[in-house]
């Protein structure tokens, strides 16, 4: 049985059991950014009353991804990832170079894509379609190199 650990605030760990087989691509952008610089840049987005709403929106995205994985609802996971990507853009931690990678991933046929890491660089996590996922991986590897694109399969 496949179970994924979910790390929660306060250090607690819960487990979810995904339904079905999930395929992702992880694209290393090769771009690195200072975590401290990104924290300073995003601070206004997470400050005050609106900041609390933004934090709650990220929490909702996480909950929807967990629910989607555990119920096999690809559309729910895709929508939550897209919402999270939009929030990260609004927070100012997605430079044009990362946005270009995300746009190219959509051109290749991913269902959703978002940056992962501290912002400003790092990796792009892409949800692959159940049919044609290998074609998407091949297109991404052709553009960014085989050593920068990783296939991640859950269950």
Short mmCIF file of N, CA and C in Angstrom, two decimals:
data_model
loop_
_atom_site.label_atom_id
_atom_site.label_comp_id
_atom_site.label_asym_id
_atom_site.label_seq_id
_atom_site.Cartn_x
_atom_site.Cartn_y
_atom_site.Cartn_z
N UNK A 1 0.84 -1.18 0.00
CA UNK A 1 0.00 0.00 0.00
C UNK A 1 0.88 1.24 0.00
N UNK A 2 0.52 2.19 -0.81
CA UNK A 2 1.27 3.44 -0.92
C UNK A 2 0.73 4.46 0.07
N UNK A 3 1.60 5.07 0.83
CA UNK A 3 1.19 6.13 1.76
C UNK A 3 2.23 7.25 1.68
N UNK A 4 1.75 8.47 1.59
CA UNK A 4 2.63 9.64 1.54
C UNK A 4 2.61 10.38 2.86
N UNK A 5 3.79 10.72 3.39
CA UNK A 5 3.81 11.51 4.62
C UNK A 5 3.43 12.96 4.31
N UNK A 6 2.63 13.52 5.15
CA UNK A 6 2.23 14.92 5.04
C UNK A 6 2.72 15.61 6.31
N UNK A 7 3.65 16.53 6.13
CA UNK A 7 4.23 17.22 7.27
C UNK A 7 3.35 18.42 7.60
N UNK A 8 2.98 18.52 8.86
CA UNK A 8 2.05 19.55 9.29
C UNK A 8 2.72 20.51 10.26
N UNK A 9 2.10 21.68 10.37
CA UNK A 9 2.59 22.70 11.31
C UNK A 9 2.67 22.08 12.71
N UNK A 10 3.74 22.39 13.40
CA UNK A 10 3.93 21.84 14.73
C UNK A 10 4.73 20.55 14.72
N UNK A 11 5.12 20.08 13.53
CA UNK A 11 5.95 18.90 13.45
C UNK A 11 5.20 17.59 13.33
N UNK A 12 3.87 17.63 13.36
CA UNK A 12 3.10 16.40 13.23
C UNK A 12 3.20 15.85 11.81
N UNK A 13 3.11 14.55 11.69
CA UNK A 13 3.13 13.90 10.40
C UNK A 13 1.87 13.06 10.26
N UNK A 14 1.18 13.27 9.16
CA UNK A 14 0.00 12.46 8.83
C UNK A 14 0.33 11.72 7.54
N UNK A 15 -0.47 10.75 7.19
CA UNK A 15 -0.26 10.00 5.96
C UNK A 15 -1.54 9.99 5.15
N UNK A 16 -1.39 10.14 3.83
CA UNK A 16 -2.52 9.97 2.94
C UNK A 16 -2.20 8.83 1.99
N UNK A 17 -3.25 8.19 1.51
CA UNK A 17 -3.10 7.09 0.57
C UNK A 17 -3.65 7.54 -0.77
N UNK A 18 -2.75 7.89 -1.70
CA UNK A 18 -3.22 8.35 -3.01
C UNK A 18 -3.99 7.25 -3.75
N UNK A 19 -4.98 7.68 -4.49
CA UNK A 19 -5.76 6.77 -5.32
C UNK A 19 -5.22 6.89 -6.74
N UNK A 20 -4.82 5.78 -7.32
CA UNK A 20 -4.31 5.79 -8.68
C UNK A 20 -2.82 6.06 -8.73
N UNK A 21 -2.34 6.20 -9.93
CA UNK A 21 -0.93 6.46 -10.20
C UNK A 21 -0.79 7.92 -10.64
N UNK A 22 0.10 8.64 -10.01
CA UNK A 22 0.30 10.05 -10.28
C UNK A 22 1.68 10.25 -10.86
N UNK A 23 1.76 10.98 -11.98
CA UNK A 23 3.03 11.27 -12.60
C UNK A 23 3.29 12.77 -12.60
N UNK A 24 4.51 13.10 -12.20
CA UNK A 24 4.96 14.48 -12.17
C UNK A 24 6.31 14.57 -12.87
N UNK A 25 6.64 15.76 -13.31
CA UNK A 25 7.99 16.07 -13.77
C UNK A 25 8.53 17.15 -12.86
N UNK A 26 9.79 17.05 -12.54
CA UNK A 26 10.46 18.06 -11.75
C UNK A 26 11.57 18.63 -12.63
N UNK A 27 11.45 19.91 -12.96
CA UNK A 27 12.41 20.57 -13.84
C UNK A 27 13.30 21.47 -12.99
N UNK A 28 14.59 21.16 -12.97
CA UNK A 28 15.55 22.02 -12.27
C UNK A 28 15.87 23.19 -13.19
N UNK A 29 15.49 24.37 -12.77
CA UNK A 29 15.68 25.56 -13.61
C UNK A 29 17.15 25.94 -13.76
N UNK A 30 17.98 25.46 -12.84
CA UNK A 30 19.38 25.88 -12.84
C UNK A 30 19.57 27.28 -12.27
N UNK A 31 18.47 27.90 -11.87
CA UNK A 31 18.50 29.26 -11.33
C UNK A 31 18.50 29.16 -9.81
N UNK A 32 19.37 29.88 -9.18
CA UNK A 32 19.44 29.88 -7.73
C UNK A 32 19.18 31.30 -7.23
N UNK A 33 18.52 31.38 -6.09
CA UNK A 33 18.23 32.69 -5.49
C UNK A 33 18.43 32.59 -3.98
N UNK A 34 18.68 33.70 -3.39
CA UNK A 34 18.86 33.77 -1.94
C UNK A 34 17.50 33.61 -1.25
N UNK A 35 17.42 32.66 -0.34
CA UNK A 35 16.19 32.46 0.43
C UNK A 35 15.86 33.74 1.21
N UNK A 36 16.85 34.34 1.83
CA UNK A 36 16.64 35.56 2.61
C UNK A 36 16.10 36.68 1.73
N UNK A 37 16.64 36.83 0.52
CA UNK A 37 16.16 37.86 -0.39
C UNK A 37 14.71 37.62 -0.78
N UNK A 38 14.34 36.37 -1.00
CA UNK A 38 12.96 36.04 -1.37
C UNK A 38 12.00 36.29 -0.20
N UNK A 39 12.45 35.97 1.00
CA UNK A 39 11.63 36.23 2.19
C UNK A 39 11.35 37.73 2.31
N UNK A 40 12.40 38.54 2.13
CA UNK A 40 12.23 39.99 2.21
C UNK A 40 11.30 40.50 1.10
N UNK A 41 11.46 39.94 -0.09
CA UNK A 41 10.64 40.37 -1.22
C UNK A 41 9.17 40.01 -1.02
N UNK A 42 8.91 38.84 -0.46
CA UNK A 42 7.53 38.36 -0.30
C UNK A 42 6.88 38.84 1.00
N UNK A 43 7.64 39.42 1.89
CA UNK A 43 7.12 39.81 3.20
C UNK A 43 5.82 40.63 3.13
N UNK A 44 5.72 41.64 2.27
CA UNK A 44 4.47 42.41 2.22
C UNK A 44 3.25 41.55 1.86
N UNK A 45 3.47 40.53 1.03
CA UNK A 45 2.38 39.65 0.61
C UNK A 45 1.82 38.86 1.79
N UNK A 46 2.66 38.61 2.79
CA UNK A 46 2.26 37.80 3.94
C UNK A 46 2.02 38.63 5.20
N UNK A 47 1.96 39.95 5.06
CA UNK A 47 1.79 40.83 6.21
C UNK A 47 0.36 41.33 6.33
N UNK A 48 -0.03 41.64 7.55
CA UNK A 48 -1.32 42.24 7.83
C UNK A 48 -2.50 41.31 7.58
N UNK A 49 -3.68 41.90 7.54
CA UNK A 49 -4.91 41.12 7.36
C UNK A 49 -4.93 40.40 6.01
N UNK A 50 -4.49 41.09 4.96
CA UNK A 50 -4.46 40.44 3.64
C UNK A 50 -3.43 39.31 3.64
N UNK A 51 -2.35 39.49 4.37
CA UNK A 51 -1.34 38.44 4.47
C UNK A 51 -1.90 37.17 5.09
N UNK A 52 -2.76 37.35 6.11
CA UNK A 52 -3.39 36.18 6.72
C UNK A 52 -4.31 35.47 5.73
N UNK A 53 -4.99 36.23 4.89
CA UNK A 53 -5.85 35.63 3.85
C UNK A 53 -4.99 34.89 2.83
N UNK A 54 -3.84 35.45 2.49
CA UNK A 54 -2.95 34.80 1.54
C UNK A 54 -2.40 33.49 2.10
N UNK A 55 -2.03 33.50 3.36
CA UNK A 55 -1.56 32.28 4.02
C UNK A 55 -2.67 31.23 4.02
N UNK A 56 -3.89 31.66 4.33
CA UNK A 56 -5.03 30.74 4.33
C UNK A 56 -5.27 30.16 2.93
N UNK A 57 -5.03 30.97 1.90
CA UNK A 57 -5.21 30.48 0.53
C UNK A 57 -4.19 29.38 0.21
N UNK A 58 -2.95 29.54 0.66
CA UNK A 58 -1.95 28.49 0.47
C UNK A 58 -2.35 27.22 1.23
N UNK A 59 -2.85 27.39 2.43
CA UNK A 59 -3.31 26.24 3.22
C UNK A 59 -4.42 25.51 2.49
N UNK A 60 -5.36 26.25 1.93
CA UNK A 60 -6.45 25.64 1.17
C UNK A 60 -5.91 24.86 -0.02
N UNK A 61 -4.95 25.44 -0.72
CA UNK A 61 -4.34 24.73 -1.86
C UNK A 61 -3.75 23.40 -1.40
N UNK A 62 -3.02 23.41 -0.30
CA UNK A 62 -2.42 22.17 0.22
C UNK A 62 -3.48 21.14 0.56
N UNK A 63 -4.53 21.60 1.20
CA UNK A 63 -5.62 20.68 1.57
C UNK A 63 -6.30 20.09 0.34
N UNK A 64 -6.48 20.91 -0.70
CA UNK A 64 -7.11 20.42 -1.92
C UNK A 64 -6.21 19.41 -2.65
N UNK A 65 -4.90 19.64 -2.64
CA UNK A 65 -3.99 18.67 -3.24
C UNK A 65 -4.07 17.34 -2.48
N UNK A 66 -4.06 17.40 -1.16
CA UNK A 66 -4.16 16.17 -0.37
C UNK A 66 -5.47 15.44 -0.65
N UNK A 67 -6.57 16.19 -0.68
CA UNK A 67 -7.86 15.58 -0.96
C UNK A 67 -7.90 14.99 -2.37
N UNK A 68 -7.38 15.74 -3.34
CA UNK A 68 -7.38 15.26 -4.72
C UNK A 68 -6.55 14.00 -4.88
N UNK A 69 -5.38 13.96 -4.27
CA UNK A 69 -4.55 12.76 -4.33
C UNK A 69 -5.24 11.56 -3.69
N UNK A 70 -5.87 11.81 -2.55
CA UNK A 70 -6.47 10.69 -1.80
C UNK A 70 -7.81 10.25 -2.36
N UNK A 71 -8.39 11.01 -3.29
CA UNK A 71 -9.65 10.61 -3.92
C UNK A 71 -9.52 10.39 -5.42
N UNK A 72 -8.31 10.59 -5.94
CA UNK A 72 -8.08 10.37 -7.36
C UNK A 72 -8.62 11.46 -8.27
N UNK A 73 -8.82 12.66 -7.74
CA UNK A 73 -9.39 13.77 -8.52
C UNK A 73 -8.27 14.64 -9.11
N UNK A 74 -7.89 14.29 -10.33
CA UNK A 74 -6.81 15.00 -11.02
C UNK A 74 -7.15 16.47 -11.20
N UNK A 75 -8.40 16.77 -11.54
CA UNK A 75 -8.79 18.17 -11.74
C UNK A 75 -8.61 19.00 -10.47
N UNK A 76 -8.88 18.40 -9.32
CA UNK A 76 -8.73 19.11 -8.05
C UNK A 76 -7.26 19.43 -7.78
N UNK A 77 -6.38 18.46 -8.03
CA UNK A 77 -4.95 18.69 -7.83
C UNK A 77 -4.45 19.74 -8.80
N UNK A 78 -4.86 19.64 -10.06
CA UNK A 78 -4.45 20.60 -11.08
C UNK A 78 -4.88 22.02 -10.72
N UNK A 79 -6.13 22.17 -10.34
CA UNK A 79 -6.65 23.50 -10.00
C UNK A 79 -5.90 24.09 -8.79
N UNK A 80 -5.65 23.26 -7.78
CA UNK A 80 -4.96 23.74 -6.58
C UNK A 80 -3.53 24.15 -6.91
N UNK A 81 -2.84 23.38 -7.76
CA UNK A 81 -1.48 23.74 -8.16
C UNK A 81 -1.47 25.05 -8.92
N UNK A 82 -2.44 25.24 -9.81
CA UNK A 82 -2.52 26.49 -10.58
C UNK A 82 -2.80 27.68 -9.66
N UNK A 83 -3.67 27.49 -8.69
CA UNK A 83 -3.97 28.56 -7.74
C UNK A 83 -2.72 28.92 -6.94
N UNK A 84 -2.01 27.90 -6.50
CA UNK A 84 -0.78 28.14 -5.74
C UNK A 84 0.25 28.88 -6.60
N UNK A 85 0.36 28.48 -7.86
CA UNK A 85 1.29 29.17 -8.78
C UNK A 85 0.94 30.64 -8.91
N UNK A 86 -0.35 30.93 -8.99
CA UNK A 86 -0.81 32.31 -9.10
C UNK A 86 -0.47 33.10 -7.83
N UNK A 87 -0.65 32.47 -6.69
CA UNK A 87 -0.32 33.13 -5.42
C UNK A 87 1.18 33.42 -5.34
N UNK A 88 1.99 32.47 -5.76
CA UNK A 88 3.45 32.68 -5.75
C UNK A 88 3.84 33.82 -6.68
N UNK A 89 3.18 33.89 -7.83
CA UNK A 89 3.43 35.00 -8.75
C UNK A 89 3.07 36.33 -8.07
N UNK A 90 1.89 36.36 -7.44
CA UNK A 90 1.44 37.57 -6.75
C UNK A 90 2.37 37.96 -5.60
N UNK A 91 3.01 36.97 -5.00
CA UNK A 91 3.96 37.24 -3.91
C UNK A 91 5.27 37.81 -4.44
N UNK A 92 5.47 37.76 -5.75
CA UNK A 92 6.65 38.35 -6.36
C UNK A 92 7.88 37.47 -6.35
N UNK A 93 7.69 36.14 -6.23
CA UNK A 93 8.85 35.25 -6.16
C UNK A 93 9.03 34.40 -7.43
N UNK A 94 8.31 34.77 -8.49
CA UNK A 94 8.44 34.06 -9.77
C UNK A 94 9.00 35.04 -10.81
N UNK A 95 10.32 35.00 -11.02
CA UNK A 95 10.89 35.89 -12.03
C UNK A 95 10.51 35.41 -13.43
N UNK A 96 10.73 36.27 -14.41
CA UNK A 96 10.37 35.96 -15.80
C UNK A 96 11.03 34.66 -16.28
N UNK A 97 12.23 34.39 -15.84
CA UNK A 97 12.93 33.17 -16.28
C UNK A 97 12.19 31.90 -15.84
N UNK A 98 11.63 31.91 -14.63
CA UNK A 98 10.84 30.76 -14.17
C UNK A 98 9.49 30.71 -14.88
N UNK A 99 8.90 31.87 -15.08
CA UNK A 99 7.61 31.93 -15.78
C UNK A 99 7.74 31.35 -17.19
N UNK A 100 8.89 31.57 -17.84
CA UNK A 100 9.12 31.02 -19.18
C UNK A 100 9.16 29.50 -19.14
N UNK A 101 9.78 28.94 -18.12
CA UNK A 101 9.82 27.48 -17.99
C UNK A 101 8.41 26.94 -17.77
N UNK A 102 7.65 27.61 -16.93
CA UNK A 102 6.27 27.18 -16.67
C UNK A 102 5.45 27.25 -17.95
N UNK A 103 5.58 28.34 -18.69
CA UNK A 103 4.85 28.47 -19.96
C UNK A 103 5.23 27.37 -20.94
N UNK A 104 6.53 27.06 -21.03
CA UNK A 104 6.97 26.00 -21.93
C UNK A 104 6.39 24.65 -21.49
N UNK A 105 6.35 24.42 -20.17
CA UNK A 105 5.79 23.16 -19.66
C UNK A 105 4.33 23.01 -20.09
N UNK A 106 3.57 24.10 -20.02
CA UNK A 106 2.17 24.05 -20.49
C UNK A 106 2.12 23.78 -21.99
N UNK A 107 3.02 24.39 -22.74
CA UNK A 107 3.08 24.13 -24.19
C UNK A 107 3.36 22.65 -24.48
N UNK A 108 4.08 22.00 -23.57
CA UNK A 108 4.40 20.58 -23.73
C UNK A 108 3.24 19.67 -23.35
N UNK A 109 2.25 20.22 -22.64
CA UNK A 109 1.07 19.42 -22.29
C UNK A 109 0.88 19.08 -20.83
N UNK A 110 1.60 19.75 -19.92
CA UNK A 110 1.37 19.47 -18.50
C UNK A 110 -0.02 19.96 -18.11
N UNK A 111 -0.56 19.36 -17.06
CA UNK A 111 -1.88 19.76 -16.56
C UNK A 111 -1.79 20.95 -15.61
N UNK A 112 -0.67 21.05 -14.90
CA UNK A 112 -0.44 22.16 -13.97
C UNK A 112 1.06 22.24 -13.72
N UNK A 113 1.52 23.44 -13.38
CA UNK A 113 2.93 23.65 -13.08
C UNK A 113 3.07 24.77 -12.06
N UNK A 114 4.00 24.59 -11.14
CA UNK A 114 4.28 25.61 -10.13
C UNK A 114 5.73 25.50 -9.69
N UNK A 115 6.27 26.60 -9.24
CA UNK A 115 7.64 26.55 -8.73
C UNK A 115 7.64 25.90 -7.36
N UNK A 116 8.78 25.39 -7.00
CA UNK A 116 8.94 24.81 -5.67
C UNK A 116 10.33 25.20 -5.17
N UNK A 117 10.42 25.49 -3.92
CA UNK A 117 11.66 25.99 -3.34
C UNK A 117 11.38 27.33 -2.68
N UNK A 118 12.43 28.09 -2.45
CA UNK A 118 12.26 29.35 -1.73
C UNK A 118 11.85 30.50 -2.62
N UNK A 119 11.73 30.24 -3.91
CA UNK A 119 11.35 31.30 -4.84
C UNK A 119 12.56 31.88 -5.53
N UNK A 120 12.29 32.54 -6.65
CA UNK A 120 13.36 33.18 -7.39
C UNK A 120 14.20 32.23 -8.21
N UNK A 121 14.02 30.95 -8.02
CA UNK A 121 14.78 29.93 -8.72
C UNK A 121 14.32 28.57 -8.25
N UNK A 122 15.17 27.59 -8.41
CA UNK A 122 14.82 26.25 -7.95
C UNK A 122 14.20 25.40 -9.03
N UNK A 123 13.13 24.71 -8.68
CA UNK A 123 12.53 23.74 -9.58
C UNK A 123 11.08 24.08 -9.89
N UNK A 124 10.61 23.47 -10.97
CA UNK A 124 9.22 23.57 -11.36
C UNK A 124 8.62 22.17 -11.23
N UNK A 125 7.54 22.05 -10.50
CA UNK A 125 6.82 20.78 -10.35
C UNK A 125 5.66 20.80 -11.34
N UNK A 126 5.59 19.77 -12.19
CA UNK A 126 4.58 19.69 -13.24
C UNK A 126 3.74 18.43 -13.07
N UNK A 127 2.43 18.59 -13.08
CA UNK A 127 1.52 17.45 -13.07
C UNK A 127 1.35 16.98 -14.50
N UNK A 128 1.65 15.71 -14.74
CA UNK A 128 1.59 15.16 -16.08
C UNK A 128 0.24 14.50 -16.35
N UNK A 129 -0.18 14.49 -17.61
CA UNK A 129 -1.41 13.78 -17.96
C UNK A 129 -1.18 12.27 -17.84
N UNK A 130 -2.25 11.53 -17.58
CA UNK A 130 -2.11 10.08 -17.44
C UNK A 130 -1.71 9.44 -18.77
N UNK A 131 -2.15 10.02 -19.88
CA UNK A 131 -1.74 9.55 -21.21
C UNK A 131 -0.80 10.58 -21.80
N UNK A 132 0.33 10.15 -22.28
CA UNK A 132 1.26 11.08 -22.92
C UNK A 132 2.27 11.70 -21.99
N UNK A 133 2.33 11.24 -20.75
CA UNK A 133 3.29 11.81 -19.80
C UNK A 133 4.73 11.64 -20.26
N UNK A 134 5.04 10.52 -20.89
CA UNK A 134 6.40 10.29 -21.37
C UNK A 134 6.77 11.25 -22.50
N UNK A 135 5.78 11.59 -23.33
CA UNK A 135 6.02 12.57 -24.40
C UNK A 135 6.37 13.93 -23.81
N UNK A 136 5.67 14.30 -22.75
CA UNK A 136 5.93 15.58 -22.08
C UNK A 136 7.33 15.57 -21.49
N UNK A 137 7.68 14.48 -20.81
CA UNK A 137 9.02 14.36 -20.22
C UNK A 137 10.09 14.51 -21.32
N UNK A 138 9.89 13.85 -22.44
CA UNK A 138 10.85 13.92 -23.55
C UNK A 138 11.02 15.34 -24.06
N UNK A 139 9.91 16.06 -24.22
CA UNK A 139 9.97 17.45 -24.69
C UNK A 139 10.71 18.34 -23.69
N UNK A 140 10.42 18.15 -22.41
CA UNK A 140 11.10 18.93 -21.37
C UNK A 140 12.60 18.61 -21.34
N UNK A 141 12.93 17.32 -21.46
CA UNK A 141 14.34 16.93 -21.44
C UNK A 141 15.08 17.45 -22.67
N UNK A 142 14.41 17.47 -23.81
CA UNK A 142 15.04 17.99 -25.02
C UNK A 142 15.40 19.47 -24.84
N UNK A 143 14.51 20.21 -24.19
CA UNK A 143 14.72 21.66 -24.00
C UNK A 143 15.71 21.94 -22.86
N UNK A 144 15.56 21.24 -21.71
CA UNK A 144 16.33 21.57 -20.51
C UNK A 144 17.42 20.57 -20.15
N UNK A 145 17.50 19.47 -20.89
CA UNK A 145 18.53 18.47 -20.63
C UNK A 145 18.03 17.33 -19.76
N UNK A 146 18.52 16.15 -20.06
CA UNK A 146 18.08 14.96 -19.32
C UNK A 146 18.45 15.01 -17.85
N UNK A 147 19.55 15.68 -17.54
CA UNK A 147 19.97 15.73 -16.14
C UNK A 147 19.25 16.82 -15.35
N UNK A 148 18.38 17.57 -15.99
CA UNK A 148 17.64 18.64 -15.29
C UNK A 148 16.15 18.37 -15.21
N UNK A 149 15.69 17.26 -15.78
CA UNK A 149 14.26 16.94 -15.76
C UNK A 149 14.12 15.52 -15.20
N UNK A 150 13.34 15.42 -14.14
CA UNK A 150 13.17 14.14 -13.44
C UNK A 150 11.71 13.74 -13.46
N UNK A 151 11.48 12.48 -13.71
CA UNK A 151 10.12 11.94 -13.60
C UNK A 151 9.91 11.45 -12.18
N UNK A 152 8.77 11.82 -11.62
CA UNK A 152 8.42 11.41 -10.26
C UNK A 152 7.06 10.73 -10.35
N UNK A 153 7.01 9.48 -9.93
CA UNK A 153 5.77 8.72 -9.95
C UNK A 153 5.38 8.37 -8.52
N UNK A 154 4.13 8.62 -8.22
CA UNK A 154 3.59 8.29 -6.90
C UNK A 154 2.63 7.13 -7.07
N UNK A 155 2.93 6.07 -6.39
CA UNK A 155 2.12 4.83 -6.36
C UNK A 155 1.96 4.25 -7.69
#
